[in-house]
Every structure is written in structure tokens, then in C-alpha cells.
PDB file of C-alpha atoms in Angstrom:
ATOM      1  CA  MET K1117     118.258  -0.100 329.717  1.00  0.00           C
ATOM      2  CA  ILE K1118     119.959  -3.208 331.065  1.00  0.00           C
ATOM      3  CA  GLU K1119     117.997  -6.317 330.105  1.00  0.00           C
ATOM      4  CA  PRO K1120     116.794  -8.395 333.095  1.00  0.00           C
ATOM      5  CA  ARG K1121     118.846 -11.420 332.046  1.00  0.00           C
ATOM      6  CA  ILE K1122     122.007  -9.287 332.005  1.00  0.00           C
ATOM      7  CA  VAL K1123     121.217  -8.002 335.504  1.00  0.00           C
ATOM      8  CA  GLU K1124     120.743 -11.618 336.606  1.00  0.00           C
ATOM      9  CA  ASP K1125     124.129 -12.539 335.121  1.00  0.00           C
ATOM     10  CA  MET K1126     125.759  -9.643 336.974  1.00  0.00           C
ATOM     11  CA  GLN K1127     124.203 -10.784 340.240  1.00  0.00           C
ATOM     12  CA  ARG K1128     125.229 -14.383 339.548  1.00  0.00           C
ATOM     13  CA  ILE K1129     128.826 -13.237 339.159  1.00  0.00           C
ATOM     14  CA  VAL K1130     128.611 -11.462 342.520  1.00  0.00           C
ATOM     15  CA  ASP K1131     127.283 -14.659 344.122  1.00  0.00           C
ATOM     16  CA  LYS K1132     130.097 -16.643 342.515  1.00  0.00           C
ATOM     17  CA  TYR K1133     132.898 -14.525 343.966  1.00  0.00           C
ATOM     18  CA  VAL K1134     131.538 -12.821 347.104  1.00  0.00           C
ATOM     19  CA  ALA K1135     130.627 -15.022 350.046  1.00  0.00           C
ATOM     20  CA  GLU K1136     130.507 -12.219 352.626  1.00  0.00           C
ATOM     21  CA  ARG K1137     126.857 -11.340 352.982  1.00  0.00           C
ATOM     22  CA  ASP K1138     127.226  -7.602 353.625  1.00  0.00           C
ATOM     23  CA  LEU K1139     129.503  -7.043 350.617  1.00  0.00           C
ATOM     24  CA  ASN K1140     127.369  -9.319 348.436  1.00  0.00           C
ATOM     25  CA  GLU K1141     124.238  -7.315 349.228  1.00  0.00           C
ATOM     26  CA  LEU K1142     126.055  -4.022 348.725  1.00  0.00           C
ATOM     27  CA  LEU K1143     127.311  -4.979 345.255  1.00  0.00           C
ATOM     28  CA  LYS K1144     123.841  -6.111 344.240  1.00  0.00           C
ATOM     29  CA  ALA K1145     122.538  -2.704 345.385  1.00  0.00           C
ATOM     30  CA  PHE K1146     125.153  -1.076 343.136  1.00  0.00           C
ATOM     31  CA  ILE K1147     123.952  -3.214 340.224  1.00  0.00           C
ATOM     32  CA  GLN K1148     120.276  -2.435 340.842  1.00  0.00           C
ATOM     33  CA  ASP K1149     121.017   1.284 340.957  1.00  0.00           C
ATOM     34  CA  LYS K1150     122.833   1.117 337.629  1.00  0.00           C
ATOM     35  CA  ALA K1151     120.042  -0.981 336.093  1.00  0.00           C
ATOM     36  CA  ALA K1152     117.439   1.596 337.181  1.00  0.00           C
ATOM     37  CA  GLU K1153     119.556   4.365 335.662  1.00  0.00           C
ATOM     38  CA  GLY K1154     119.154   2.884 332.195  1.00  0.00           C
ATOM     39  CA  SER K1155     122.736   2.020 331.240  1.00  0.00           C
ATOM     40  CA  GLN K1156     123.309   1.117 327.577  1.00  0.00           C
ATOM     41  CA  TRP K1157     126.801  -0.407 327.848  1.00  0.00           C
ATOM     42  CA  SER K1158     125.633  -4.015 327.604  1.00  0.00           C
ATOM     43  CA  ASN K1159     123.495  -3.162 324.577  1.00  0.00           C
ATOM     44  CA  ILE K1160     126.493  -1.586 322.840  1.00  0.00           C
ATOM     45  CA  THR K1161     128.411  -4.839 323.343  1.00  0.00           C
ATOM     46  CA  ARG K1162     125.503  -6.982 322.150  1.00  0.00           C
ATOM     47  CA  TYR K1163     124.581  -4.851 319.121  1.00  0.00           C
ATOM     48  CA  THR K1164     128.233  -4.679 318.024  1.00  0.00           C
ATOM     49  CA  HIS K1165     128.391  -8.461 318.171  1.00  0.00           C
ATOM     50  CA  ASP K1166     125.073  -9.013 316.403  1.00  0.00           C
ATOM     51  CA  MET K1167     125.471  -6.420 313.646  1.00  0.00           C
ATOM     52  CA  LEU K1168     128.879  -7.849 312.668  1.00  0.00           C
ATOM     53  CA  GLY K1169     127.463 -11.365 312.377  1.00  0.00           C
ATOM     54  CA  GLY K1170     128.493 -12.801 315.739  1.00  0.00           C
ATOM     55  CA  ASP K1171     126.791 -15.865 317.206  1.00  0.00           C
ATOM     56  CA  SER K1172     128.826 -16.557 320.338  1.00  0.00           C
ATOM     57  CA  PRO K1173     126.996 -18.364 323.163  1.00  0.00           C
ATOM     58  CA  HIS K1174     129.061 -16.204 325.546  1.00  0.00           C
ATOM     59  CA  ILE K1175     127.692 -12.836 324.452  1.00  0.00           C
ATOM     60  CA  ASP K1176     125.423 -12.474 327.508  1.00  0.00           C
ATOM     61  CA  LEU K1177     128.424 -13.000 329.796  1.00  0.00           C
ATOM     62  CA  ALA K1178     130.429 -10.455 327.795  1.00  0.00           C
ATOM     63  CA  ALA K1179     127.584  -7.922 327.992  1.00  0.00           C
ATOM     64  CA  ALA K1180     127.264  -8.465 331.744  1.00  0.00           C
ATOM     65  CA  MET K1181     131.013  -8.026 332.234  1.00  0.00           C
ATOM     66  CA  THR K1182     130.909  -4.805 330.188  1.00  0.00           C
ATOM     67  CA  GLU K1183     128.324  -3.431 332.599  1.00  0.00           C
ATOM     68  CA  ILE K1184     130.301  -4.574 335.649  1.00  0.00           C
ATOM     69  CA  VAL K1185     133.576  -3.013 334.500  1.00  0.00           C
ATOM     70  CA  LEU K1186     132.006   0.269 333.473  1.00  0.00           C
ATOM     71  CA  LEU K1187     129.972   0.411 336.661  1.00  0.00           C
ATOM     72  CA  SER K1188     133.272   0.184 338.543  1.00  0.00           C
ATOM     73  CA  PHE K1189     134.621   3.085 336.443  1.00  0.00           C
ATOM     74  CA  ASP K1190     131.491   5.127 337.196  1.00  0.00           C
ATOM     75  CA  ILE K1191     131.995   4.512 340.903  1.00  0.00           C
ATOM     76  CA  ILE K1192     135.647   5.547 340.701  1.00  0.00           C
ATOM     77  CA  ASP K1193     134.667   8.700 338.813  1.00  0.00           C
ATOM     78  CA  ASP K1194     132.118   9.638 341.497  1.00  0.00           C
ATOM     79  CA  LEU K1195     134.646   9.035 344.266  1.00  0.00           C
ATOM     80  CA  GLN K1196     137.195  11.249 342.537  1.00  0.00           C
ATOM     81  CA  ASP K1197     134.751  14.045 341.731  1.00  0.00           C
ATOM     82  CA  GLU K1198     132.961  13.687 345.081  1.00  0.00           C
ATOM     83  CA  ASP K1199     129.533  14.037 343.496  1.00  0.00           C
ATOM     84  CA  ASN K1200     126.374  11.939 343.063  1.00  0.00           C
ATOM     85  CA  LYS K1201     126.205  11.860 346.846  1.00  0.00           C
ATOM     86  CA  GLY K1202     122.996   9.815 346.930  1.00  0.00           C
ATOM     87  CA  LYS K1203     124.415   6.812 345.089  1.00  0.00           C
ATOM     88  CA  PRO K1204     124.752   3.651 347.226  1.00  0.00           C
ATOM     89  CA  TRP K1205     128.519   3.556 346.631  1.00  0.00           C
ATOM     90  CA  MET K1206     128.802   7.127 347.952  1.00  0.00           C
ATOM     91  CA  VAL K1207     126.776   6.563 351.129  1.00  0.00           C
ATOM     92  CA  SER K1208     128.326   3.214 352.018  1.00  0.00           C
ATOM     93  CA  SER K1209     131.592   2.806 353.896  1.00  0.00           C
ATOM     94  CA  PRO K1210     134.457   3.939 351.600  1.00  0.00           C
ATOM     95  CA  ALA K1211     136.333   0.774 352.548  1.00  0.00           C
ATOM     96  CA  TYR K1212     133.390  -1.371 351.434  1.00  0.00           C
ATOM     97  CA  THR K1213     133.055   0.585 348.188  1.00  0.00           C
ATOM     98  CA  LEU K1214     136.749   0.090 347.408  1.00  0.00           C
ATOM     99  CA  ASN K1215     136.392  -3.636 348.051  1.00  0.00           C
ATOM    100  CA  GLY K1216     133.429  -3.627 345.692  1.00  0.00           C
ATOM    101  CA  ILE K1217     135.475  -2.015 342.925  1.00  0.00           C
ATOM    102  CA  LEU K1218     138.196  -4.633 343.402  1.00  0.00           C
ATOM    103  CA  VAL K1219     135.645  -7.449 343.238  1.00  0.00           C
ATOM    104  CA  PHE K1220     134.185  -6.120 339.990  1.00  0.00           C
ATOM    105  CA  LEU K1221     137.570  -5.710 338.299  1.00  0.00           C
ATOM    106  CA  PHE K1222     139.037  -9.039 339.425  1.00  0.00           C
ATOM    107  CA  ALA K1223     135.806 -10.874 338.573  1.00  0.00           C
ATOM    108  CA  PHE K1224     136.068  -9.399 335.070  1.00  0.00           C
ATOM    109  CA  MET K1225     139.673 -10.566 334.712  1.00  0.00           C
ATOM    110  CA  THR K1226     138.848 -14.065 335.952  1.00  0.00           C
ATOM    111  CA  GLU K1227     135.689 -14.542 333.894  1.00  0.00           C
ATOM    112  CA  MET K1228     137.189 -13.264 330.649  1.00  0.00           C
ATOM    113  CA  SER K1229     140.414 -15.260 331.095  1.00  0.00           C
ATOM    114  CA  THR K1230     138.372 -18.405 331.711  1.00  0.00           C
ATOM    115  CA  LEU K1231     136.229 -17.674 328.676  1.00  0.00           C
ATOM    116  CA  GLN K1232     139.311 -17.236 326.490  1.00  0.00           C
ATOM    117  CA  GLU K1233     140.932 -20.436 327.758  1.00  0.00           C
ATOM    118  CA  SER K1234     137.786 -22.510 327.231  1.00  0.00           C
ATOM    119  CA  ASN K1235     136.924 -21.132 323.809  1.00  0.00           C
ATOM    120  CA  SER K1236     139.370 -22.016 321.041  1.00  0.00           C
ATOM    121  CA  ARG K1237     137.480 -19.704 318.672  1.00  0.00           C
ATOM    122  CA  SER K1238     138.004 -16.580 320.787  1.00  0.00           C
ATOM    123  CA  ASN K1239     140.255 -13.814 319.524  1.00  0.00           C
ATOM    124  CA  PRO K1240     143.813 -14.144 320.912  1.00  0.00           C
ATOM    125  CA  GLN K1241     143.911 -10.344 321.352  1.00  0.00           C
ATOM    126  CA  LEU K1242     141.024 -10.452 323.818  1.00  0.00           C
ATOM    127  CA  MET K1243     142.513  -9.786 327.259  1.00  0.00           C
ATOM    128  CA  ALA K1244     145.539  -7.790 326.105  1.00  0.00           C
ATOM    129  CA  LYS K1245     143.445  -5.358 324.080  1.00  0.00           C
ATOM    130  CA  LEU K1246     140.783  -4.932 326.749  1.00  0.00           C
ATOM    131  CA  GLY K1247     143.411  -4.204 329.391  1.00  0.00           C
ATOM    132  CA  VAL K1248     145.121  -1.604 327.224  1.00  0.00           C
ATOM    133  CA  LEU K1249     141.813   0.194 326.610  1.00  0.00           C
ATOM    134  CA  LEU K1250     141.002   0.402 330.317  1.00  0.00           C
ATOM    135  CA  LEU K1251     144.501   1.691 331.061  1.00  0.00           C
ATOM    136  CA  GLN K1252     144.116   4.354 328.358  1.00  0.00           C
ATOM    137  CA  SER K1253     140.884   5.508 329.991  1.00  0.00           C
ATOM    138  CA  ILE K1254     142.613   5.769 333.371  1.00  0.00           C
ATOM    139  CA  ASN K1255     145.310   7.928 331.774  1.00  0.00           C
ATOM    140  CA  GLY K1256     142.591  10.164 330.328  1.00  0.00           C
ATOM    141  CA  GLN K1257     140.938  10.402 333.725  1.00  0.00           C
ATOM    142  CA  GLN K1258     144.257  11.425 335.270  1.00  0.00           C
ATOM    143  CA  ILE K1259     144.608  14.239 332.722  1.00  0.00           C
ATOM    144  CA  ASP K1260     141.109  15.376 333.662  1.00  0.00           C
ATOM    145  CA  LEU K1261     142.103  15.412 337.337  1.00  0.00           C
ATOM    146  CA  ASN K1262     145.571  16.957 337.231  1.00  0.00           C
ATOM    147  CA  ASP K1263     144.591  20.355 335.786  1.00  0.00           C
ATOM    148  CA  SER K1264     146.959  20.021 332.817  1.00  0.00           C
ATOM    149  CA  ILE K1265     144.380  20.878 330.121  1.00  0.00           C
ATOM    150  CA  VAL K1266     145.200  24.240 328.558  1.00  0.00           C
ATOM    151  CA  THR K1267     144.232  24.033 324.887  1.00  0.00           C
ATOM    152  CA  GLU K1268     141.427  22.583 322.804  1.00  0.00           C
ATOM    153  CA  ARG K1269     143.836  19.895 321.600  1.00  0.00           C
ATOM    154  CA  ASP K1270     144.607  18.940 325.221  1.00  0.00           C
ATOM    155  CA  TYR K1271     140.894  18.578 325.886  1.00  0.00           C
ATOM    156  CA  LEU K1272     140.188  16.496 322.769  1.00  0.00           C
ATOM    157  CA  THR K1273     143.128  14.218 323.559  1.00  0.00           C
ATOM    158  CA  MET K1274     141.807  13.757 327.081  1.00  0.00           C
ATOM    159  CA  ILE K1275     138.263  12.825 326.063  1.00  0.00           C
ATOM    160  CA  GLU K1276     139.531  10.471 323.359  1.00  0.00           C
ATOM    161  CA  LYS K1277     141.510   8.623 326.022  1.00  0.00           C
ATOM    162  CA  LYS K1278     138.950   8.857 328.808  1.00  0.00           C
ATOM    163  CA  SER K1279     135.648   8.382 326.958  1.00  0.00           C
ATOM    164  CA  GLY K1280     136.671   7.055 323.553  1.00  0.00           C
ATOM    165  CA  SER K1281     138.580   4.191 325.172  1.00  0.00           C
ATOM    166  CA  LEU K1282     135.535   3.105 327.167  1.00  0.00           C
ATOM    167  CA  LEU K1283     133.368   3.040 324.040  1.00  0.00           C
ATOM    168  CA  ARG K1284     136.089   1.024 322.323  1.00  0.00           C
ATOM    169  CA  PHE K1285     136.089  -1.330 325.301  1.00  0.00           C
ATOM    170  CA  ALA K1286     132.317  -1.898 325.086  1.00  0.00           C
ATOM    171  CA  CYS K1287     132.486  -2.502 321.319  1.00  0.00           C
ATOM    172  CA  SER K1288     135.564  -4.734 321.612  1.00  0.00           C
ATOM    173  CA  MET K1289     133.751  -6.892 324.165  1.00  0.00           C
ATOM    174  CA  GLY K1290     131.313  -7.617 321.344  1.00  0.00           C
ATOM    175  CA  TYR K1291     133.502  -8.021 318.290  1.00  0.00           C
ATOM    176  CA  LEU K1292     136.437  -9.876 319.863  1.00  0.00           C
ATOM    177  CA  LEU K1293     134.081 -12.829 320.378  1.00  0.00           C
ATOM    178  CA  ILE K1294     133.700 -13.117 316.600  1.00  0.00           C
ATOM    179  CA  PRO K1295     136.360 -15.482 315.199  1.00  0.00           C
ATOM    180  CA  ASP K1296     138.148 -14.451 311.994  1.00  0.00           C
ATOM    181  CA  LEU K1297     136.667 -10.945 311.920  1.00  0.00           C
ATOM    182  CA  ASP K1298     138.800  -8.999 309.463  1.00  0.00           C
ATOM    183  CA  GLN K1299     141.241  -6.390 310.754  1.00  0.00           C
ATOM    184  CA  ARG K1300     139.751  -3.584 308.660  1.00  0.00           C
ATOM    185  CA  THR K1301     136.357  -4.006 310.314  1.00  0.00           C
ATOM    186  CA  MET K1302     137.924  -4.048 313.781  1.00  0.00           C
ATOM    187  CA  ASP K1303     139.944  -0.912 313.006  1.00  0.00           C
ATOM    188  CA  THR K1304     136.845   0.856 311.681  1.00  0.00           C
ATOM    189  CA  MET K1305     134.884  -0.094 314.800  1.00  0.00           C
ATOM    190  CA  ASP K1306     137.694   1.271 316.976  1.00  0.00           C
ATOM    191  CA  GLN K1307     137.732   4.592 315.129  1.00  0.00           C
ATOM    192  CA  LEU K1308     133.936   4.817 315.224  1.00  0.00           C
ATOM    193  CA  ALA K1309     133.877   4.096 318.963  1.00  0.00           C
ATOM    194  CA  ASN K1310     136.432   6.838 319.577  1.00  0.00           C
ATOM    195  CA  TYR K1311     134.232   9.378 317.833  1.00  0.00           C
ATOM    196  CA  ILE K1312     131.098   8.163 319.624  1.00  0.00           C
ATOM    197  CA  GLY K1313     132.830   8.510 322.989  1.00  0.00           C
ATOM    198  CA  MET K1314     133.931  12.044 322.166  1.00  0.00           C
ATOM    199  CA  ILE K1315     130.459  12.999 320.888  1.00  0.00           C
ATOM    200  CA  SER K1316     128.913  11.724 324.126  1.00  0.00           C
ATOM    201  CA  GLN K1317     131.480  13.488 326.318  1.00  0.00           C
ATOM    202  CA  LEU K1318     130.857  16.788 324.526  1.00  0.00           C
ATOM    203  CA  ASP K1319     127.138  16.323 325.255  1.00  0.00           C
ATOM    204  CA  ASN K1320     127.905  15.800 328.940  1.00  0.00           C
ATOM    205  CA  ASP K1321     130.212  18.802 329.154  1.00  0.00           C
ATOM    206  CA  ILE K1322     127.719  21.118 327.449  1.00  0.00           C
ATOM    207  CA  ARG K1323     124.992  19.992 329.831  1.00  0.00           C
ATOM    208  CA  ASP K1324     127.176  20.201 332.940  1.00  0.00           C
ATOM    209  CA  VAL K1325     128.384  23.757 332.312  1.00  0.00           C
ATOM    210  CA  LEU K1326     124.772  24.972 332.322  1.00  0.00           C
ATOM    211  CA  ARG K1327     123.735  23.348 335.607  1.00  0.00           C
ATOM    212  CA  PHE K1328     124.580  25.081 338.851  1.00  0.00           C
ATOM    213  CA  ASP K1329     124.685  22.290 341.387  1.00  0.00           C
ATOM    214  CA  VAL K1330     127.479  20.075 342.674  1.00  0.00           C
ATOM    215  CA  LYS K1331     127.845  18.480 339.213  1.00  0.00           C
ATOM    216  CA  ASN K1332     128.670  21.809 337.586  1.00  0.00           C
ATOM    217  CA  ASP K1333     132.103  21.697 335.968  1.00  0.00           C
ATOM    218  CA  LEU K1334     132.679  25.397 336.557  1.00  0.00           C
ATOM    219  CA  LEU K1335     132.251  25.005 340.311  1.00  0.00           C
ATOM    220  CA  GLN K1336     134.822  22.201 340.276  1.00  0.00           C
ATOM    221  CA  LYS K1337     137.205  24.348 338.185  1.00  0.00           C
ATOM    222  CA  LYS K1338     137.381  21.760 335.421  1.00  0.00           C
ATOM    223  CA  ARG K1339     138.618  22.714 331.965  1.00  0.00           C
ATOM    224  CA  THR K1340     136.128  21.275 329.511  1.00  0.00           C
ATOM    225  CA  LEU K1341     135.739  22.620 325.986  1.00  0.00           C
ATOM    226  CA  PRO K1342     132.973  25.160 326.746  1.00  0.00           C
ATOM    227  CA  ILE K1343     134.939  26.341 329.798  1.00  0.00           C
ATOM    228  CA  LEU K1344     138.148  26.743 327.777  1.00  0.00           C
ATOM    229  CA  PHE K1345     136.146  28.964 325.419  1.00  0.00           C
ATOM    230  CA  LEU K1346     134.887  31.042 328.349  1.00  0.00           C
ATOM    231  CA  LEU K1347     138.347  31.367 329.897  1.00  0.00           C
ATOM    232  CA  MET K1348     139.709  32.712 326.611  1.00  0.00           C
ATOM    233  CA  GLU K1349     137.007  35.386 326.493  1.00  0.00           C
ATOM    234  CA  LYS K1350     138.241  38.539 328.218  1.00  0.00           C
ATOM    235  CA  ASP K1351     134.990  40.330 329.029  1.00  0.00           C
ATOM    236  CA  ASP K1352     135.308  43.230 331.467  1.00  0.00           C
ATOM    237  CA  ASN K1353     131.535  43.123 332.004  1.00  0.00           C
ATOM    238  CA  PHE K1354     131.737  39.559 333.309  1.00  0.00           C
ATOM    239  CA  PRO K1355     135.259  38.768 334.599  1.00  0.00           C
ATOM    240  CA  TYR K1356     134.052  36.419 337.323  1.00  0.00           C
ATOM    241  CA  ILE K1357     134.875  33.089 335.656  1.00  0.00           C
ATOM    242  CA  GLN K1358     138.513  34.075 335.152  1.00  0.00           C
ATOM    243  CA  GLN K1359     138.626  35.493 338.689  1.00  0.00           C
ATOM    244  CA  TYR K1360     137.206  32.295 340.177  1.00  0.00           C
ATOM    245  CA  TYR K1361     139.684  30.091 338.327  1.00  0.00           C
ATOM    246  CA  SER K1362     142.610  32.318 339.317  1.00  0.00           C
ATOM    247  CA  GLY K1363     141.574  32.260 342.983  1.00  0.00           C
ATOM    248  CA  GLN K1364     140.468  35.890 343.199  1.00  0.00           C
ATOM    249  CA  LEU K1365     136.890  34.807 343.946  1.00  0.00           C
ATOM    250  CA  THR K1366     135.924  32.200 346.522  1.00  0.00           C
ATOM    251  CA  TYR K1367     133.458  29.408 345.824  1.00  0.00           C
ATOM    252  CA  ASP K1368     130.730  31.182 347.829  1.00  0.00           C
ATOM    253  CA  GLN K1369     131.335  34.487 346.048  1.00  0.00           C
ATOM    254  CA  PHE K1370     131.118  32.818 342.657  1.00  0.00           C
ATOM    255  CA  VAL K1371     127.943  30.871 343.491  1.00  0.00           C
ATOM    256  CA  THR K1372     126.109  34.115 344.295  1.00  0.00           C
ATOM    257  CA  ARG K1373     126.479  35.056 340.608  1.00  0.00           C
ATOM    258  CA  LYS K1374     125.139  31.770 339.252  1.00  0.00           C
ATOM    259  CA  ARG K1375     122.076  33.216 337.468  1.00  0.00           C
ATOM    260  CA  GLU K1376     124.000  35.878 335.639  1.00  0.00           C
ATOM    261  CA  CYS K1377     126.734  33.344 334.937  1.00  0.00           C
ATOM    262  CA  ILE K1378     124.288  30.983 333.214  1.00  0.00           C
ATOM    263  CA  ARG K1379     122.908  33.871 331.149  1.00  0.00           C
ATOM    264  CA  TYR K1380     126.452  34.862 330.229  1.00  0.00           C
ATOM    265  CA  ILE K1381     127.275  31.297 329.135  1.00  0.00           C
ATOM    266  CA  GLU K1382     124.102  31.054 327.054  1.00  0.00           C
ATOM    267  CA  ASP K1383     124.928  34.328 325.299  1.00  0.00           C
ATOM    268  CA  SER K1384     128.681  33.758 324.947  1.00  0.00           C
ATOM    269  CA  GLY K1385     128.679  31.462 321.931  1.00  0.00           C
ATOM    270  CA  SER K1386     130.499  28.725 323.845  1.00  0.00           C
ATOM    271  CA  ILE K1387     127.667  26.217 323.452  1.00  0.00           C
ATOM    272  CA  GLU K1388     127.359  26.910 319.721  1.00  0.00           C
ATOM    273  CA  TYR K1389     131.120  26.516 319.353  1.00  0.00           C
ATOM    274  CA  CYS K1390     131.030  23.118 321.109  1.00  0.00           C
ATOM    275  CA  ARG K1391     128.145  21.995 318.922  1.00  0.00           C
ATOM    276  CA  ILE K1392     130.212  22.807 315.833  1.00  0.00           C
ATOM    277  CA  ILE K1393     133.089  20.672 317.116  1.00  0.00           C
ATOM    278  CA  GLN K1394     130.633  17.924 318.000  1.00  0.00           C
ATOM    279  CA  SER K1395     129.078  18.182 314.531  1.00  0.00           C
ATOM    280  CA  LEU K1396     132.463  17.534 312.910  1.00  0.00           C
ATOM    281  CA  HIS K1397     132.823  14.383 315.000  1.00  0.00           C
ATOM    282  CA  ILE K1398     129.292  13.279 314.058  1.00  0.00           C
ATOM    283  CA  ASP K1399     130.165  13.640 310.359  1.00  0.00           C
ATOM    284  CA  GLN K1400     133.281  11.505 310.870  1.00  0.00           C
ATOM    285  CA  ALA K1401     131.280   8.904 312.809  1.00  0.00           C
ATOM    286  CA  ASN K1402     128.668   8.730 310.049  1.00  0.00           C
ATOM    287  CA  GLN K1403     131.278   8.105 307.385  1.00  0.00           C
ATOM    288  CA  LEU K1404     132.801   5.280 309.386  1.00  0.00           C
ATOM    289  CA  PHE K1405     129.405   3.843 310.293  1.00  0.00           C
ATOM    290  CA  ASP K1406     128.253   3.807 306.659  1.00  0.00           C
ATOM    291  CA  SER K1407     131.440   1.978 305.635  1.00  0.00           C
ATOM    292  CA  LEU K1408     130.842  -0.850 308.112  1.00  0.00           C
ATOM    293  CA  PRO K1409     129.207  -4.123 307.177  1.00  0.00           C
ATOM    294  CA  GLY K1410     126.146  -4.654 309.290  1.00  0.00           C
ATOM    295  CA  ILE K1411     123.101  -6.822 309.767  1.00  0.00           C
ATOM    296  CA  ALA K1412     119.650  -5.282 310.258  1.00  0.00           C
ATOM    297  CA  PRO K1413     118.115  -4.427 312.630  1.00  0.00           C
ATOM    298  CA  TRP K1414     121.203  -4.516 314.868  1.00  0.00           C
ATOM    299  CA  LYS K1415     123.164  -1.929 312.933  1.00  0.00           C
ATOM    300  CA  GLU K1416     120.352   0.623 313.173  1.00  0.00           C
ATOM    301  CA  GLN K1417     119.851  -0.165 316.858  1.00  0.00           C
ATOM    302  CA  PHE K1418     123.562   0.314 317.528  1.00  0.00           C
ATOM    303  CA  LYS K1419     123.433   3.767 315.971  1.00  0.00           C
ATOM    304  CA  GLY K1420     120.229   4.603 317.847  1.00  0.00           C
ATOM    305  CA  ILE K1421     121.791   4.058 321.267  1.00  0.00           C
ATOM    306  CA  THR K1422     125.183   5.603 320.493  1.00  0.00           C
ATOM    307  CA  PHE K1423     125.055   8.733 318.325  1.00  0.00           C
ATOM    308  CA  GLY K1424     121.681   8.618 316.568  1.00  0.00           C
ATOM    309  CA  ARG K1425     120.128  11.209 318.889  1.00  0.00           C
ATOM    310  CA  GLN K1426     122.971  13.682 318.389  1.00  0.00           C
ATOM    311  CA  GLN K1427     122.781  13.231 314.632  1.00  0.00           C
ATOM    312  CA  ALA K1428     119.035  13.911 314.688  1.00  0.00           C
ATOM    313  CA  GLN K1429     119.603  17.082 316.689  1.00  0.00           C
ATOM    314  CA  LYS K1430     122.285  18.165 314.226  1.00  0.00           C
ATOM    315  CA  VAL K1431     119.986  17.615 311.269  1.00  0.00           C
ATOM    316  CA  GLY K1432     117.198  19.445 313.105  1.00  0.00           C
TER     317      GLY K1432
END
């Protein structure tokens, strides 16, 4: 969950940059919704910093800015997918929501630039690296939107860019505040974050393919890993997924088969296949994690909120 002091810092930033009362109140509603959801982004930033021996007085600001930036990316994702209809950013005026996204992103740029200028001990890579990571995630999101995923490799490349880059961003917000951190440790953290992002995205895609509501990836004709598996399966007894994706079945016709579709997915082996791929990424993440220096209890807490649950399920 987001710690109360981080929520207060996020609200303080809104007060600092937004004088218009209606937009100010709207952005604070966005923040409260995200806080109630139980976001872990700020904790990832803080635990990265703490486990690698950081002691920056600016870590709370960095954690708050991590939450603000990734909240803006969540909002953009919902606008593009047209789901999560009950969220305050989906029910508000689209023009207001877009202004809110701009406020969050420009506040991040301003705050982090000011921090870097005022802190001679900050890493000179700070803003350049963070910007590159966010741009990589946008490129991954575009691949997810433009229906260009055909193979497993396409999918894995997409989630590394889209999700891995955001995990790298959250970790970088923590370790780039540590002066003189060695390059090997930073490179290892980057690789680990990539794997964690991919592990998490696989979890999401497995869950989403089994739910038959507006969040279902099948209904939106997305090409996630479990769906790629299903599209490659030519089963004359259940041709409806291929027919829906090719346009032979309408949305309404496909939805009427949702119960048998879920049973088909559960029996198809697609979930087991995705878990195997996820397991390989968990093994890689563990190797990298074990090679990292780390201070207790922060190292264990970092693992607990990133890929500890998936590892426990794998072992089980």
C-alpha cells in the first residue's frame, strides 16, 4: 500500500502546481483512488534505495514521484483500453483527465530536475535514464495497441518494453539517488527489474484471459501469450476463438459462448504453458536477486512485494 506520508507528498505536489480548484480536487481524487487500490510502486523505489545502502533525504519525494508517474501511465492505459469505467479519471471530463496527466508528468520533470540541480551527490544519469525508460514503455504500449504481435518472441519483447521498463523506472528512482553506486549493481538491478515486470505481466495476462467481463483480453482481441497459444490450436470442436479474431463471429455471438470458452481455456494447456514461461523468468530473477548486495530487512521486503508470491506459487 502507499504509505500515508507518500500520499501527503503527492497531494503537496498537486497543491504546488495546480491552483485551479476543480483540477486540484480531481487530481487528489485520482491519488486517493490509487492509494486505496494498494499500489506498491513507491515501496519498490524505497526498498531498492534502502537495500542498496541509500540514505538520501530525498527518497520520500522520489517515491511520491514514482507513484505520480505510474498513476499517469495507469490512467493512459485505461483511456486506451476503455476499461475500468468506474475510476474517477474515466468518469470525469476527458479534457480534465488529459490535463491531469499533463500535470503529473510535468510536475515529475520539474521536481526531479530541481532535485538533481540542488543535489551535487545525485547521479548525473538521473533524468536522461528515467526519460528513456518511460519512452521504452510507451513503445511497448504501442506494440500492444497496434495488433503487430504474431509470435511468442513478439509478445515477450512487448512486455519487456511495456512492463519491464516501468519496473526499471521504479527501481532506478531508488538507486539513482545513491552516489557512487557501482555500475555492475545498477546493471543487475536493471536486468532483475525487467524479469520482475515480465513475471507480473504474465500473471495479469493469465488472469485476464479467464475473466469474461470488459477487462477480458479475448473480448478486446488482444494477443497475449495465452491467447497466442489458443490461436495456434486448431480445434474443430471449438473454432470460435479463431473465428472471432478473424471477424467471422461478432462480439455478441462470441460472448454467448463464454462459459464453454472458459472451460476450453482451462483444459487447453495454455495456462500451464504460460506458467512454464513465467517459471523460467522467476529462475532468472532469483539468480540475479541472489547476486545482489543487500541490507536486511529491505532486500527481503523488496522480493516480497515484487516476485516473492510468484516464486512461492512455483515452489508450491
